[in-house]
């Protein structure tokens, strides 16, 4: 198999690649070399939700995902942040404070709320498939019609007084006390 290093402009000649695996590797290298980093806008800095890495994808770790909404936040104060209708697939809100946050109709596929405080937040009609809720606090959260299938929940996850009418917890393992708490508030 003949291979070629990417040219200075990041392009790879297709004539020099003889195998599909080599072609995939060359394409990945070309995409990595041609990606321009995304930075937070200068209007108000990262103190505005619109300018954070969450919205601009400044910390994306996936090839050619410039502008994607993937990042890791740790210990960020986002009380009353409004993410309604956004695609936050894969975003990690680890140990963040998001009291009174709005995630209505938000796509949170594979997102992580590890040890996050989500008290009084709204997740109505949110797509929370495969979300990590390990040690999260969802006290008085509104999970009405949320899809929370295959989620990761631990015994330390709190659903105290959460609203779950129409929520789907299929294939989400819940301890008996968590089931009892949720069922006490479900309809």
Short mmCIF file of C-alpha atoms in Angstrom, two decimals:
data_model
loop_
_atom_site.label_atom_id
_atom_site.label_comp_id
_atom_site.label_asym_id
_atom_site.label_seq_id
_atom_site.Cartn_x
_atom_site.Cartn_y
_atom_site.Cartn_z
CA UNK A 1 0.00 0.00 0.00
CA UNK A 2 1.43 3.33 -1.01
CA UNK A 3 0.72 6.19 1.36
CA UNK A 4 1.40 9.85 1.19
CA UNK A 5 1.73 12.46 3.89
CA UNK A 6 -0.76 15.28 3.59
CA UNK A 7 0.45 18.21 1.54
CA UNK A 8 0.97 21.60 3.21
CA UNK A 9 -2.59 22.66 2.41
CA UNK A 10 -3.92 19.49 4.07
CA UNK A 11 -4.97 17.80 0.81
CA UNK A 12 -4.08 14.20 0.02
CA UNK A 13 -3.91 12.91 -3.51
CA UNK A 14 -6.41 10.07 -4.04
CA UNK A 15 -4.06 8.47 -6.61
CA UNK A 16 -1.51 7.79 -3.89
CA UNK A 17 -3.88 5.77 -1.67
CA UNK A 18 -4.49 2.15 -2.56
CA UNK A 19 -6.60 0.75 0.36
CA UNK A 20 -9.87 1.87 2.01
CA UNK A 21 -8.33 1.90 5.51
CA UNK A 22 -5.49 4.10 4.28
CA UNK A 23 -8.01 6.37 2.58
CA UNK A 24 -9.96 6.77 5.83
CA UNK A 25 -6.74 7.56 7.74
CA UNK A 26 -5.67 10.07 5.12
CA UNK A 27 -9.09 11.75 5.15
CA UNK A 28 -9.03 12.01 8.96
CA UNK A 29 -5.53 13.54 8.82
CA UNK A 30 -6.60 16.02 6.16
CA UNK A 31 -9.63 17.06 8.19
CA UNK A 32 -7.53 17.50 11.31
CA UNK A 33 -4.99 19.63 9.48
CA UNK A 34 -7.61 21.79 7.79
CA UNK A 35 -9.82 22.48 10.84
CA UNK A 36 -9.73 26.02 12.14
CA UNK A 37 -10.26 26.29 15.89
CA UNK A 38 -13.45 27.96 17.05
CA UNK A 39 -13.11 30.55 19.79
CA UNK A 40 -15.67 32.35 21.91
CA UNK A 41 -16.87 35.57 20.37
CA UNK A 42 -15.58 38.84 21.80
CA UNK A 43 -19.06 40.29 22.51
CA UNK A 44 -19.31 39.93 26.28
CA UNK A 45 -16.93 36.99 26.53
CA UNK A 46 -17.84 33.63 27.96
CA UNK A 47 -19.96 35.25 30.65
CA UNK A 48 -22.83 35.25 28.12
CA UNK A 49 -24.33 31.80 27.46
CA UNK A 50 -24.38 32.60 23.73
CA UNK A 51 -20.57 32.97 23.71
CA UNK A 52 -19.59 29.96 25.77
CA UNK A 53 -17.86 26.90 24.47
CA UNK A 54 -21.17 25.09 24.82
CA UNK A 55 -22.64 27.11 21.97
CA UNK A 56 -19.47 27.52 19.87
CA UNK A 57 -17.89 24.08 20.28
CA UNK A 58 -14.50 25.47 21.29
CA UNK A 59 -13.54 22.30 23.12
CA UNK A 60 -14.84 19.71 20.68
CA UNK A 61 -12.74 16.56 20.61
CA UNK A 62 -14.27 15.02 17.50
CA UNK A 63 -12.59 15.38 14.12
CA UNK A 64 -14.06 18.16 11.96
CA UNK A 65 -16.66 19.17 14.54
CA UNK A 66 -15.78 22.87 14.57
CA UNK A 67 -18.89 24.65 15.77
CA UNK A 68 -20.44 21.51 17.25
CA UNK A 69 -21.92 21.87 20.71
CA UNK A 70 -19.65 19.46 22.53
CA UNK A 71 -17.53 20.43 25.47
CA UNK A 72 -16.73 19.66 29.03
CA UNK A 73 -17.79 22.14 31.66
CA UNK A 74 -16.77 21.57 35.23
CA UNK A 75 -18.24 23.52 38.08
CA UNK A 76 -19.81 26.16 35.85
CA UNK A 77 -22.50 28.43 37.30
CA UNK A 78 -25.40 28.38 34.81
CA UNK A 79 -28.41 29.07 37.03
CA UNK A 80 -31.52 29.94 34.99
CA UNK A 81 -29.72 29.31 31.68
CA UNK A 82 -32.10 28.77 28.77
CA UNK A 83 -31.12 25.96 26.42
CA UNK A 84 -34.64 25.34 25.11
CA UNK A 85 -34.71 23.64 21.73
CA UNK A 86 -30.91 23.37 21.48
CA UNK A 87 -28.92 20.33 20.37
CA UNK A 88 -26.55 19.65 23.28
CA UNK A 89 -25.67 16.12 22.25
CA UNK A 90 -22.65 14.92 24.22
CA UNK A 91 -22.22 18.10 26.27
CA UNK A 92 -20.90 17.47 29.76
CA UNK A 93 -22.18 19.67 32.57
CA UNK A 94 -20.07 17.93 35.23
CA UNK A 95 -20.45 19.41 38.71
CA UNK A 96 -22.22 22.46 37.28
CA UNK A 97 -24.96 24.48 39.00
CA UNK A 98 -27.99 24.86 36.72
CA UNK A 99 -30.80 25.67 39.13
CA UNK A 100 -33.95 26.74 37.29
CA UNK A 101 -32.40 25.86 33.92
CA UNK A 102 -34.61 25.45 30.87
CA UNK A 103 -33.96 22.36 28.73
CA UNK A 104 -37.43 22.17 27.17
CA UNK A 105 -37.36 20.24 23.86
CA UNK A 106 -33.56 20.07 24.13
CA UNK A 107 -31.60 17.20 22.59
CA UNK A 108 -29.29 15.92 25.35
CA UNK A 109 -28.36 12.55 23.82
CA UNK A 110 -25.39 11.18 25.79
CA UNK A 111 -24.99 14.40 27.80
CA UNK A 112 -23.48 14.19 31.28
CA UNK A 113 -24.85 15.84 34.37
CA UNK A 114 -22.45 14.04 36.70
CA UNK A 115 -22.76 15.58 40.19
CA UNK A 116 -24.68 18.55 38.74
CA UNK A 117 -27.34 20.53 40.57
CA UNK A 118 -30.44 20.73 38.36
CA UNK A 119 -32.99 21.65 41.03
CA UNK A 120 -36.13 23.37 39.70
CA UNK A 121 -34.98 22.87 36.09
CA UNK A 122 -37.37 22.07 33.25
CA UNK A 123 -36.75 19.14 30.90
CA UNK A 124 -40.23 19.00 29.31
CA UNK A 125 -40.17 16.95 26.10
CA UNK A 126 -36.36 16.71 26.28
CA UNK A 127 -34.45 13.89 24.56
CA UNK A 128 -32.31 12.57 27.42
CA UNK A 129 -31.41 9.16 25.98
CA UNK A 130 -28.21 7.70 27.48
CA UNK A 131 -27.72 10.76 29.71
CA UNK A 132 -25.44 10.44 32.75
CA UNK A 133 -27.28 11.51 35.91
CA UNK A 134 -24.78 10.00 38.34
CA UNK A 135 -24.98 11.88 41.66
CA UNK A 136 -27.12 14.61 40.05
CA UNK A 137 -29.73 16.53 42.02
CA UNK A 138 -33.05 16.94 40.20
CA UNK A 139 -35.08 18.18 43.16
CA UNK A 140 -38.40 19.57 41.93
CA UNK A 141 -37.27 19.15 38.29
CA UNK A 142 -39.94 18.93 35.60
CA UNK A 143 -39.34 15.83 33.47
CA UNK A 144 -42.79 15.85 31.86
CA UNK A 145 -42.74 13.78 28.64
CA UNK A 146 -38.94 13.56 28.71
CA UNK A 147 -37.33 10.50 27.12
CA UNK A 148 -34.78 9.28 29.68
CA UNK A 149 -34.07 5.82 28.27
CA UNK A 150 -30.84 3.92 28.99
CA UNK A 151 -29.76 6.69 31.39
CA UNK A 152 -27.06 6.16 34.00
CA UNK A 153 -28.44 6.80 37.47
CA UNK A 154 -26.81 5.99 40.82
CA UNK A 155 -28.21 5.73 44.32
CA UNK A 156 -26.98 9.26 45.03
CA UNK A 157 -29.11 10.71 42.21
CA UNK A 158 -32.01 12.66 43.72
CA UNK A 159 -35.43 12.92 42.06
CA UNK A 160 -37.15 14.37 45.15
CA UNK A 161 -40.47 15.97 44.15
CA UNK A 162 -39.66 15.64 40.42
CA UNK A 163 -42.58 15.79 37.97
CA UNK A 164 -42.50 12.78 35.63
CA UNK A 165 -45.88 12.66 33.91
CA UNK A 166 -45.41 10.92 30.56
CA UNK A 167 -41.65 10.48 31.07
CA UNK A 168 -40.05 7.35 29.60
CA UNK A 169 -37.45 5.65 31.83
CA UNK A 170 -37.20 2.46 29.71
CA UNK A 171 -33.94 0.55 30.39
CA UNK A 172 -32.86 3.05 33.06
CA UNK A 173 -31.94 1.19 36.23
CA UNK A 174 -33.44 2.87 39.29
CA UNK A 175 -33.12 1.71 42.88
CA UNK A 176 -36.37 0.77 44.61
CA UNK A 177 -36.36 3.95 46.71
CA UNK A 178 -35.90 6.06 43.55
CA UNK A 179 -38.73 4.18 41.84
CA UNK A 180 -40.92 4.79 44.87
CA UNK A 181 -40.06 8.53 44.90
CA UNK A 182 -40.76 8.90 41.18
CA UNK A 183 -43.95 6.87 41.23
CA UNK A 184 -45.28 8.97 44.12
CA UNK A 185 -45.20 11.98 41.78
CA UNK A 186 -46.09 10.29 38.47
CA UNK A 187 -49.56 10.11 36.98
#
